[in-house]
GROMACS .gro file of C-alpha atoms in nm:
model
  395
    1UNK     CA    1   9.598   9.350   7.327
    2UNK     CA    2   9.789   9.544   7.587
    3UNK     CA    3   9.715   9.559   7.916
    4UNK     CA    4   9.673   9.854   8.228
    5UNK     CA    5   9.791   9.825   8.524
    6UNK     CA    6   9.685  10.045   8.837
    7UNK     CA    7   9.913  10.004   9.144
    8UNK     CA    8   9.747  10.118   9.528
    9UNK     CA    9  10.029  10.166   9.762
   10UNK     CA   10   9.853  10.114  10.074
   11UNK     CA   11   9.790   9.877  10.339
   12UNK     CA   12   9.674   9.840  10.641
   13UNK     CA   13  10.000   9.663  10.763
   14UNK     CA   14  10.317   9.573  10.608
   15UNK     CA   15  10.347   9.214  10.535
   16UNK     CA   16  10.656   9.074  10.717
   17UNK     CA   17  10.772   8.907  10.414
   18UNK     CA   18  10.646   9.159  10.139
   19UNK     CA   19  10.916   9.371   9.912
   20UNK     CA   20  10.675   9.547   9.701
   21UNK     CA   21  10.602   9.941   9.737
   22UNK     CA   22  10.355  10.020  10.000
   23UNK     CA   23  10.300  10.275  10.274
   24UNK     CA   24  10.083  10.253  10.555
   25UNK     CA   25   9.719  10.358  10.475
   26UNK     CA   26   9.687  10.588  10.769
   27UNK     CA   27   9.919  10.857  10.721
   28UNK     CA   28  10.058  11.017  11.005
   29UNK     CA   29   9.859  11.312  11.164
   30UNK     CA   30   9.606  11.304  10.852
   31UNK     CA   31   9.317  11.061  10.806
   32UNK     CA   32   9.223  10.784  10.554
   33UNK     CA   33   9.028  11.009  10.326
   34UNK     CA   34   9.234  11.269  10.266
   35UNK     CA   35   9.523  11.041  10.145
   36UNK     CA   36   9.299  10.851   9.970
   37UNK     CA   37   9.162  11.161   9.730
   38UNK     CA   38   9.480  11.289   9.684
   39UNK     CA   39   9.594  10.955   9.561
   40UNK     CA   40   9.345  10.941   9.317
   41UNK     CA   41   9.353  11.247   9.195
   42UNK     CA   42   9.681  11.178   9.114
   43UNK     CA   43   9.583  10.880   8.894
   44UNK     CA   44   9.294  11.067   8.735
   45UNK     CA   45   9.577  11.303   8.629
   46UNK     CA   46   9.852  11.037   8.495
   47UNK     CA   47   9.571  10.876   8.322
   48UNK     CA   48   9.472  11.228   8.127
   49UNK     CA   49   9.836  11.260   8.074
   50UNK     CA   50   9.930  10.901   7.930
   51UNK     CA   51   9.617  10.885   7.757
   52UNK     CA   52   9.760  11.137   7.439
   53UNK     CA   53  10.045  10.875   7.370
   54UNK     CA   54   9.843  10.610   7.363
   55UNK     CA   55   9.572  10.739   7.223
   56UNK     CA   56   9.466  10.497   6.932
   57UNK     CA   57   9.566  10.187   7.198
   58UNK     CA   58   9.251   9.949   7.248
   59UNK     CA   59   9.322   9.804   7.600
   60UNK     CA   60   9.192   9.407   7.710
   61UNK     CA   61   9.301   9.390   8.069
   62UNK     CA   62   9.312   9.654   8.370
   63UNK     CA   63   9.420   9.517   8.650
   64UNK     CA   64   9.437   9.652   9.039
   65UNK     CA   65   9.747   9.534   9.237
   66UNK     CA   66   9.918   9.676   9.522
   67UNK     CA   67   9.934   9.750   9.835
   68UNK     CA   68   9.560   9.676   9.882
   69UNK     CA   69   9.350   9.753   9.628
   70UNK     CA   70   9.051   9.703   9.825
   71UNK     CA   71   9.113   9.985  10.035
   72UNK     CA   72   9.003  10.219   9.809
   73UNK     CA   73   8.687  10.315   9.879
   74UNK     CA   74   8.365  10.392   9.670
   75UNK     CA   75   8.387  10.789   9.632
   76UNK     CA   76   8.770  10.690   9.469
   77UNK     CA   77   8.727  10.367   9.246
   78UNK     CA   78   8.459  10.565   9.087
   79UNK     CA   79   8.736  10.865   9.022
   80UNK     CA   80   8.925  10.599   8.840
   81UNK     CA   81   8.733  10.385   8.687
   82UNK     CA   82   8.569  10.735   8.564
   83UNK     CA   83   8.905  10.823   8.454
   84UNK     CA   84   9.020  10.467   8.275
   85UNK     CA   85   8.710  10.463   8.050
   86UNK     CA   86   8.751  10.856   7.947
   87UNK     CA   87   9.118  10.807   7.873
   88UNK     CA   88   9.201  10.470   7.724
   89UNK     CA   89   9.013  10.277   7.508
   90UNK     CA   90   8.865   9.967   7.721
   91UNK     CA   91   8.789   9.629   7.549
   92UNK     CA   92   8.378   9.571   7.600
   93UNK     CA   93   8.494   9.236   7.694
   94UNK     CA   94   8.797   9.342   7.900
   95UNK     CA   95   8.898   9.154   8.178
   96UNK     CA   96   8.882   9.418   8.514
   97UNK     CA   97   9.027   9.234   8.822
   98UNK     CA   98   9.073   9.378   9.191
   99UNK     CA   99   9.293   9.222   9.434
  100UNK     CA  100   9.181   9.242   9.814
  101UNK     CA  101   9.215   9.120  10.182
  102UNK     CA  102   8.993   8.906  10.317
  103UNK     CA  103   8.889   9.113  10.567
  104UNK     CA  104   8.781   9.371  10.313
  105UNK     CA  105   8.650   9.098  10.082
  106UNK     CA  106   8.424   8.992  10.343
  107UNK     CA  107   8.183   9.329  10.306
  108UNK     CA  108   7.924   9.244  10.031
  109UNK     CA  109   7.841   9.609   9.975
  110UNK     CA  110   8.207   9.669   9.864
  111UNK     CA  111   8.157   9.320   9.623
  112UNK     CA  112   7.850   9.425   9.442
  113UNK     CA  113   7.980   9.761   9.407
  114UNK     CA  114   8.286   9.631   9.271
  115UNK     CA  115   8.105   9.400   9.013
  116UNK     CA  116   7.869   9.683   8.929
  117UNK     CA  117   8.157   9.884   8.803
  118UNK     CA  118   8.278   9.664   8.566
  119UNK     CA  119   8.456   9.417   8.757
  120UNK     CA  120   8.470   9.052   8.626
  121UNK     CA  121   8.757   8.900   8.800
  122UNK     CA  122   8.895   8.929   9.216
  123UNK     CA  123   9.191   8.784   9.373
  124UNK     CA  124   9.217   8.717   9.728
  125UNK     CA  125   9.503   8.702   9.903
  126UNK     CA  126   9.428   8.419  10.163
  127UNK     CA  127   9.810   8.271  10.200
  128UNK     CA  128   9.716   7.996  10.437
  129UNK     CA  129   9.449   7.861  10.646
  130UNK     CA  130   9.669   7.865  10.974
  131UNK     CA  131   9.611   8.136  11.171
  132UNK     CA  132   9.932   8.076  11.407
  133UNK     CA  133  10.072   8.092  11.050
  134UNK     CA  134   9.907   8.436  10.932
  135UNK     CA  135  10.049   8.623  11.289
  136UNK     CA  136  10.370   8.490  11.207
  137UNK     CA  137  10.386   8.684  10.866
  138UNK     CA  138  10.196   8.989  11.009
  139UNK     CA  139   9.862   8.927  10.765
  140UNK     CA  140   9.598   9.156  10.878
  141UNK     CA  141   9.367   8.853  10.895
  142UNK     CA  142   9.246   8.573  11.092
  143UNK     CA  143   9.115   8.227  10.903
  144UNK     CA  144   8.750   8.290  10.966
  145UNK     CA  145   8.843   8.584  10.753
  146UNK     CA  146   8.928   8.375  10.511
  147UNK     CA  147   8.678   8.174  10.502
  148UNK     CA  148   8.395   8.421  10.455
  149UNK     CA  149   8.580   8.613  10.234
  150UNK     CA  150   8.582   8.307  10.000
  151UNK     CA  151   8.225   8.265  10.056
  152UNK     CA  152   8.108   8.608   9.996
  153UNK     CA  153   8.336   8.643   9.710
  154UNK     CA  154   8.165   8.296   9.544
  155UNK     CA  155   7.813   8.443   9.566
  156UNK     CA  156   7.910   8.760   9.344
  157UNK     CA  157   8.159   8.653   9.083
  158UNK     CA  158   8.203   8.350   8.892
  159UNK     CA  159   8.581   8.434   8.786
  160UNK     CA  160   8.774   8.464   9.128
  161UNK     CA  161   9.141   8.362   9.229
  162UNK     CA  162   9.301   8.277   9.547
  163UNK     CA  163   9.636   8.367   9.633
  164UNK     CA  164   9.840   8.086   9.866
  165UNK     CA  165  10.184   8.077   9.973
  166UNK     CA  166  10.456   7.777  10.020
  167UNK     CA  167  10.723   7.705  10.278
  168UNK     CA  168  10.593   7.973  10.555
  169UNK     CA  169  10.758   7.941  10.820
  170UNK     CA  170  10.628   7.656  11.142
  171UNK     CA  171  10.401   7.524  10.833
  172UNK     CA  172  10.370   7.147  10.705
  173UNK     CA  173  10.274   6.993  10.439
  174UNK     CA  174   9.920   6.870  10.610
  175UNK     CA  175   9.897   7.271  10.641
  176UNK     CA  176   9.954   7.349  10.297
  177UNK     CA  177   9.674   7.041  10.185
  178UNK     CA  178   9.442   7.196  10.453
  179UNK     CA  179   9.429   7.523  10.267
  180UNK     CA  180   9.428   7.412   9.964
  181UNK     CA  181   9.110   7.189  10.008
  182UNK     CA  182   8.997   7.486  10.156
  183UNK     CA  183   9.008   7.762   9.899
  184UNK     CA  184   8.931   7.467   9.668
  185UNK     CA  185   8.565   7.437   9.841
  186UNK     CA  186   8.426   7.762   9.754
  187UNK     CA  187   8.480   7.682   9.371
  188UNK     CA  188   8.764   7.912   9.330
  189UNK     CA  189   8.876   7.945   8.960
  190UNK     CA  190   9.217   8.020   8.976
  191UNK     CA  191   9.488   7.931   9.251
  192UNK     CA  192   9.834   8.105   9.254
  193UNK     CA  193  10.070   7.938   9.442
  194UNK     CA  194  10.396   8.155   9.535
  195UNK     CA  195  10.700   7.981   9.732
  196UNK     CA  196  10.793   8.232  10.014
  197UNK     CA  197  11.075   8.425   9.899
  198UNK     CA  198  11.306   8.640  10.156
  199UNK     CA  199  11.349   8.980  10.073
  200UNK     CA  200  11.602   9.218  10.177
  201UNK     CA  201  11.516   9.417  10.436
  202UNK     CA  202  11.219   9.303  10.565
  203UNK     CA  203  11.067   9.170  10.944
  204UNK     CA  204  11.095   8.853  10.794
  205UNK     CA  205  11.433   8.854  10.641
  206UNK     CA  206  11.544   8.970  10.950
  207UNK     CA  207  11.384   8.681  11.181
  208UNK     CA  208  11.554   8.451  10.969
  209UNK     CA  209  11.863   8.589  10.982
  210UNK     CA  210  11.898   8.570  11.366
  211UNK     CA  211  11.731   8.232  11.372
  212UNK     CA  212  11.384   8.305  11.494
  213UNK     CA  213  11.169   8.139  11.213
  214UNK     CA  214  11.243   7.821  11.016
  215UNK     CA  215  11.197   7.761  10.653
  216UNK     CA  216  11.216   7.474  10.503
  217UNK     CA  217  11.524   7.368  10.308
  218UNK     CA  218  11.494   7.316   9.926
  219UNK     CA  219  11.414   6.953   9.932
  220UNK     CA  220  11.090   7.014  10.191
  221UNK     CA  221  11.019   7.316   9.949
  222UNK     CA  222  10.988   7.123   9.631
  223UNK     CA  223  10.783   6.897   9.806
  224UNK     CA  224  10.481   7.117   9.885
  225UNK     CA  225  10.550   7.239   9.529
  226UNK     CA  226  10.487   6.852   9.465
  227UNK     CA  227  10.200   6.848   9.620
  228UNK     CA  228  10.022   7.137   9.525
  229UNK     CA  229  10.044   6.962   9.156
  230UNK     CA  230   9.889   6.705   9.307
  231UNK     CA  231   9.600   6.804   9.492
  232UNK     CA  232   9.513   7.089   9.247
  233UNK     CA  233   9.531   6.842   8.974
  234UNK     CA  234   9.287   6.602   9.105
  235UNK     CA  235   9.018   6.891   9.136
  236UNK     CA  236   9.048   7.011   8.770
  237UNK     CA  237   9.262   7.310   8.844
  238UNK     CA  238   9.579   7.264   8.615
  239UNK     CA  239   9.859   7.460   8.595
  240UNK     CA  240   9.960   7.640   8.307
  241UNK     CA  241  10.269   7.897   8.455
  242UNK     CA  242  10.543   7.811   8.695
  243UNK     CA  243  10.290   7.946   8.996
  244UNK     CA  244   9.982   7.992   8.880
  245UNK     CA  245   9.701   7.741   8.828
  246UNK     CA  246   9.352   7.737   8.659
  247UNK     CA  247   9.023   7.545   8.556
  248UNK     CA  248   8.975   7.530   8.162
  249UNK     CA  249   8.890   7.900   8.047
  250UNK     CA  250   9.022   8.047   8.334
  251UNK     CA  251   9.385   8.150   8.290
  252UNK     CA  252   9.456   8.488   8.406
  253UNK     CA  253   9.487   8.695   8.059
  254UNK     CA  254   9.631   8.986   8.214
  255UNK     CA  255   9.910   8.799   8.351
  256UNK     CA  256   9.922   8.629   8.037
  257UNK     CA  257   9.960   8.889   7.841
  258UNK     CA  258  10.307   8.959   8.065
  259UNK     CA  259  10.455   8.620   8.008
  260UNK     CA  260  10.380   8.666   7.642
  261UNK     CA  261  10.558   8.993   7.663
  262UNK     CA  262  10.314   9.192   7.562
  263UNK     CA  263  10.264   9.559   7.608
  264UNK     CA  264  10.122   9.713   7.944
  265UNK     CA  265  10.101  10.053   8.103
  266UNK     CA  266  10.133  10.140   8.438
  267UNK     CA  267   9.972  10.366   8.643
  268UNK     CA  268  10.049  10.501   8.994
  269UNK     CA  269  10.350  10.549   9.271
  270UNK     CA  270  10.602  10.252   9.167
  271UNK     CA  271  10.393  10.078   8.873
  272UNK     CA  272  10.656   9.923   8.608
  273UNK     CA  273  10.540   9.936   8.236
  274UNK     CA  274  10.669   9.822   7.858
  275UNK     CA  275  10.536   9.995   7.575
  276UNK     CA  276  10.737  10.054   7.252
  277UNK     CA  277  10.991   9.825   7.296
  278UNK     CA  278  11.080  10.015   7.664
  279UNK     CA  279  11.045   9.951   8.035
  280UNK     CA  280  11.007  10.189   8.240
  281UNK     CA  281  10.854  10.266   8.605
  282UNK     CA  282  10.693  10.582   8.794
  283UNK     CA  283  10.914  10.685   9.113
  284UNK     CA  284  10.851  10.427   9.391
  285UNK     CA  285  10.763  10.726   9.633
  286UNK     CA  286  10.461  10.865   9.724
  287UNK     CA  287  10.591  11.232   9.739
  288UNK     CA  288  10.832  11.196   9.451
  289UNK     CA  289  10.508  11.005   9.213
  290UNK     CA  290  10.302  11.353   9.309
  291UNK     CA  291  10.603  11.567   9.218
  292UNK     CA  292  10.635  11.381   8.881
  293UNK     CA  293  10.254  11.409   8.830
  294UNK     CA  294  10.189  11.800   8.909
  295UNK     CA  295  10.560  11.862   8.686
  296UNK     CA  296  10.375  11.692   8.356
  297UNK     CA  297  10.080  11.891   8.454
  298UNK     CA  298  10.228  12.218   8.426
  299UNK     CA  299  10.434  12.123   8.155
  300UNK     CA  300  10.127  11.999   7.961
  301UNK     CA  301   9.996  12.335   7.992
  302UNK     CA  302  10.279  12.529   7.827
  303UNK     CA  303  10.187  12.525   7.459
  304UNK     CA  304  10.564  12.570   7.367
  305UNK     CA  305  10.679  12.216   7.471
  306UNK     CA  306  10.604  11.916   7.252
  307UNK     CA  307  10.426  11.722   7.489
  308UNK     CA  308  10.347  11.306   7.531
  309UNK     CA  309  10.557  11.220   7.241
  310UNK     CA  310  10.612  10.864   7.425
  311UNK     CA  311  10.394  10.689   7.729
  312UNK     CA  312  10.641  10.709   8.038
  313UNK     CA  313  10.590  11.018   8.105
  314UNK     CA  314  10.704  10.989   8.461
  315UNK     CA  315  10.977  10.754   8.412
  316UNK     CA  316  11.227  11.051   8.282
  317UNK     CA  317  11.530  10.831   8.458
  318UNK     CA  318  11.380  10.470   8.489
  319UNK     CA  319  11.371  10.426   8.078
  320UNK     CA  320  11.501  10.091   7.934
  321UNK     CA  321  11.535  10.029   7.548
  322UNK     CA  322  11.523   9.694   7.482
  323UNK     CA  323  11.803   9.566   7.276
  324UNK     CA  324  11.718   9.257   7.015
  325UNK     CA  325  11.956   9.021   7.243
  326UNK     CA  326  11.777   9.127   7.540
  327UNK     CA  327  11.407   9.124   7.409
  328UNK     CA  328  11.510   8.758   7.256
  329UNK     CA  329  11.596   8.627   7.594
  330UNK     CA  330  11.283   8.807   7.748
  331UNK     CA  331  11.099   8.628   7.500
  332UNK     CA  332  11.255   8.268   7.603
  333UNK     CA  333  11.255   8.362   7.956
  334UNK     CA  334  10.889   8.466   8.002
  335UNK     CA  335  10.774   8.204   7.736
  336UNK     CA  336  10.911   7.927   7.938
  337UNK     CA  337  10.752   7.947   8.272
  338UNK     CA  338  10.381   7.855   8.095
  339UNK     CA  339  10.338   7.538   8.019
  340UNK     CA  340  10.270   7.598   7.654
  341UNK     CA  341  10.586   7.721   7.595
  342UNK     CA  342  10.658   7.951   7.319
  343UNK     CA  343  10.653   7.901   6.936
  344UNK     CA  344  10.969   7.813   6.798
  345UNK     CA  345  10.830   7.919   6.437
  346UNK     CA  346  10.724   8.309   6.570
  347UNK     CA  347  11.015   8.364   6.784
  348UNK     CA  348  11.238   8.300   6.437
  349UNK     CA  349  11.012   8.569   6.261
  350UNK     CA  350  11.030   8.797   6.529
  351UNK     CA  351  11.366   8.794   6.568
  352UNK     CA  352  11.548   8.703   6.269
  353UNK     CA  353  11.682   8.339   6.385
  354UNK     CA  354  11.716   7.982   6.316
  355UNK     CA  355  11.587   7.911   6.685
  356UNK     CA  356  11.731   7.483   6.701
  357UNK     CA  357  12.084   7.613   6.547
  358UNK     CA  358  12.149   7.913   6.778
  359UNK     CA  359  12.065   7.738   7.117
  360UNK     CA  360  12.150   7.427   7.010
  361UNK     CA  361  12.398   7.379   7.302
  362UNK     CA  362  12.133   7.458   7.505
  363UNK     CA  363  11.904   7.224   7.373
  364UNK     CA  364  12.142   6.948   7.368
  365UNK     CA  365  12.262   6.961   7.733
  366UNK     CA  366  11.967   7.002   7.867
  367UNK     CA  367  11.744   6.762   7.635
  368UNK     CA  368  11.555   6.568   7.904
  369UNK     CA  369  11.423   6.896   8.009
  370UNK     CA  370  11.212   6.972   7.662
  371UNK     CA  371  10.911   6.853   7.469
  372UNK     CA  372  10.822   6.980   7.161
  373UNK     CA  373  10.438   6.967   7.107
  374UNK     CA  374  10.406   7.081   6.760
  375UNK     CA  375  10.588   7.451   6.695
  376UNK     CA  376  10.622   7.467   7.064
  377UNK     CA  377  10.900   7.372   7.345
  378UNK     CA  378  10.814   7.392   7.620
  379UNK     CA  379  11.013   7.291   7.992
  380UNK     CA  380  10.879   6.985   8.107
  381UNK     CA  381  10.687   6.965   8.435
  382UNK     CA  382  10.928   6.815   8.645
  383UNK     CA  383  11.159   7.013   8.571
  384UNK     CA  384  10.976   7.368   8.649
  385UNK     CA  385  11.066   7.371   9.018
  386UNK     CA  386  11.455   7.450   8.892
  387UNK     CA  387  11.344   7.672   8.556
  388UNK     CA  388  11.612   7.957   8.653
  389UNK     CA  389  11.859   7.669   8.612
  390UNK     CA  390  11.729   7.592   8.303
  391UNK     CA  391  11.692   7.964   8.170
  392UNK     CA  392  12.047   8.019   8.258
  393UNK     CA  393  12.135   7.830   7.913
  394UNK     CA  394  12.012   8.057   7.707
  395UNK     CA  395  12.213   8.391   7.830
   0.00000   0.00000   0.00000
């Protein structure tokens, strides 16, 4: 089933390495609460909006990323949670997850509110157990943060991920093992494991431009990769997509769903969606998402328009049809960062093809990098570290 998506722009403080939306939570000359209504008013709106094209769409996933979803306070996850159940049809045994900072995890209130609502499922963005580390990146946290974040978060939920990073910069590999057995303590569920990646225009792009942080070169990086296969392995937490890692039963679906290229619908300043065969994404602006939301609004009201003929309402110039060459290689692309791989037999009925004749160059060449297990290739798990090599093949 498809998937919903709610994005929360804000943050306490910008990440020195993040390139995702987000905006300060604490707007200038106003106050926390007042940008925090209007923001989900907003989404109580889009949802009333979206909600007539996908009206007879039963949802299994929501999902809160951001920003920092665990901003939001009581008064406004109510709004839209209210909102998500009154416009979409939720799954009884949907999968509801909230992603958070530590230092907001750590407030047992906001956790058993959280799970009261519906929530099944939190992710918390711990990145490493260094604290040296965490100023470096400019993480609003500290590692006894961390730590009783994890152990708050273990007392309320069953289902709960950790978020870690690779290759920051003045960290080693006895760092990386550290946090690891760390996170690993408190029974966490599900581990994703990003390798730091420098985005334009950000502190941290910067810093490494003029020489003030080091990162490890690509050898060093595929080593903590290495051993992050390793330790995770040896506690029953196995990984089943290029980053992400899990105990039996405890795969992220609404991720999964993504990677199987399913359908999702996004909600909010900046949130990307695919419904229909199209991608599209609200403006990644604050002022312009509000614009786009009050403009459907009035425009709903007029009786002479044909309104929500398609979801994307707000995505007037961010629409993408997906052509059959493009949606094939989506199909191989995504498919091939999970360890399953994809099913040779479906992809041929989805898409019209004879899947070992048309890539068979591919296949060939890069034979050592394949197993077929049954009606599925998948890449090999040595070989994941350079998948984007191996992807390139089938363009």
């Amino acid at each position: 089933m498809p998937g919903i998506y709610i994005h929360i722009p804000f943050c306490k403080k910008k990440c020195a390495y993040c390139g995702f939306y987000s905006v300060p939570f604490l707007k200038s000359g106003g106050d926390y609460a007042e940008r925090f209504d209007g923001y989900a008013k907003l989404l109580e709106r889009e949802a009333e909006l979206q909600s007539v094209a996908v009206k007879d769409t039963a949802f299994d996933t929501v999902y809160f990323g951001g920003g920092t979803p665990s901003l939001l306070g009581r008064e406004n996850f109510e709004r839209v949670f209210s909102a998500l159940h009154k416009n979409f049809k939720i799954d009884g045994g949907a999968e509801i997850t909230v992603e958070g900072n530590p230092s907001d995890f750590v407030d047992i209130k906001r956790l058993l509110f959280l799970r009261d609502e519906g929530v099944n499922r939190v992710s918390v963005g711990i990145q490493t157990m260094n604290g040296g580390t965490l100023k470096k990146i400019g993480r609003a946290q500290t590692p006894a943060d961390n730590l009783a974040a994890l152990r708050r978060v273990a007392e309320i939920f069953d289902n709960f991920s950790a978020d870690i990073m690779l290759g920051l910069p003045g960290e080693n590999g006895d760092d990386l093992e550290r946090t690891l057995a760390t996170v690993s303590s408190f029974g966490v569920k599900h581990i994703s494991a990003y390798a730091l990646k420098i985005e334009e225009n950000t502190p941290l792009c910067a810093a490494a431009v003029a020489g003030r942080v080091n990162l490890p070169d690509d050898d060093t990086a595929s080593g903590y990769y290495g051993l992050v296969l390793k330790e995770l392995k040896k506690r029953g937490i196995e990984r089943y997509e290029v980053s992400n890692f899990a105990k039996r039963g405890y795969r992220s679906r609404h991720n999964l769903n993504y990677w199987k290229r399913g359908e999702y619908l996004g909600l909010g300043a900046a949130a990307h969606s695919f419904m229909n065969g199209e991608r599209f994404e609200n403006p990644p602006d604050l002022d312009a998402y509000a614009a786009a939301v009050n403009a459907e609004s009035r425009a709903a009201e007029n009786t002479e328009r044909p309104f929500a003929v398609s979801a994307g309402l707000l995505a007037a110039g961010n629409r993408r049809k997906i052509s059959a060459d493009d949606a094939l290689f989506e199909k191989i692309m995504l498919g091939l960062r999970l360890s399953d791989g994809i099913s040779v037999s479906e992809t041929e009925k989805e898409f019209g093809i004879n899947f070992r004749e048309k890539y068979a160059a591919a296949l060939k060449k890069l034979d050592r990098c394949f197993s077929f297990k049954g009606e599925n290739i998948a890449v090999k798990g040595k070989y994941f570290y350079v998948l984007n090599s191996v992807l390139t093949e089938f363009l």
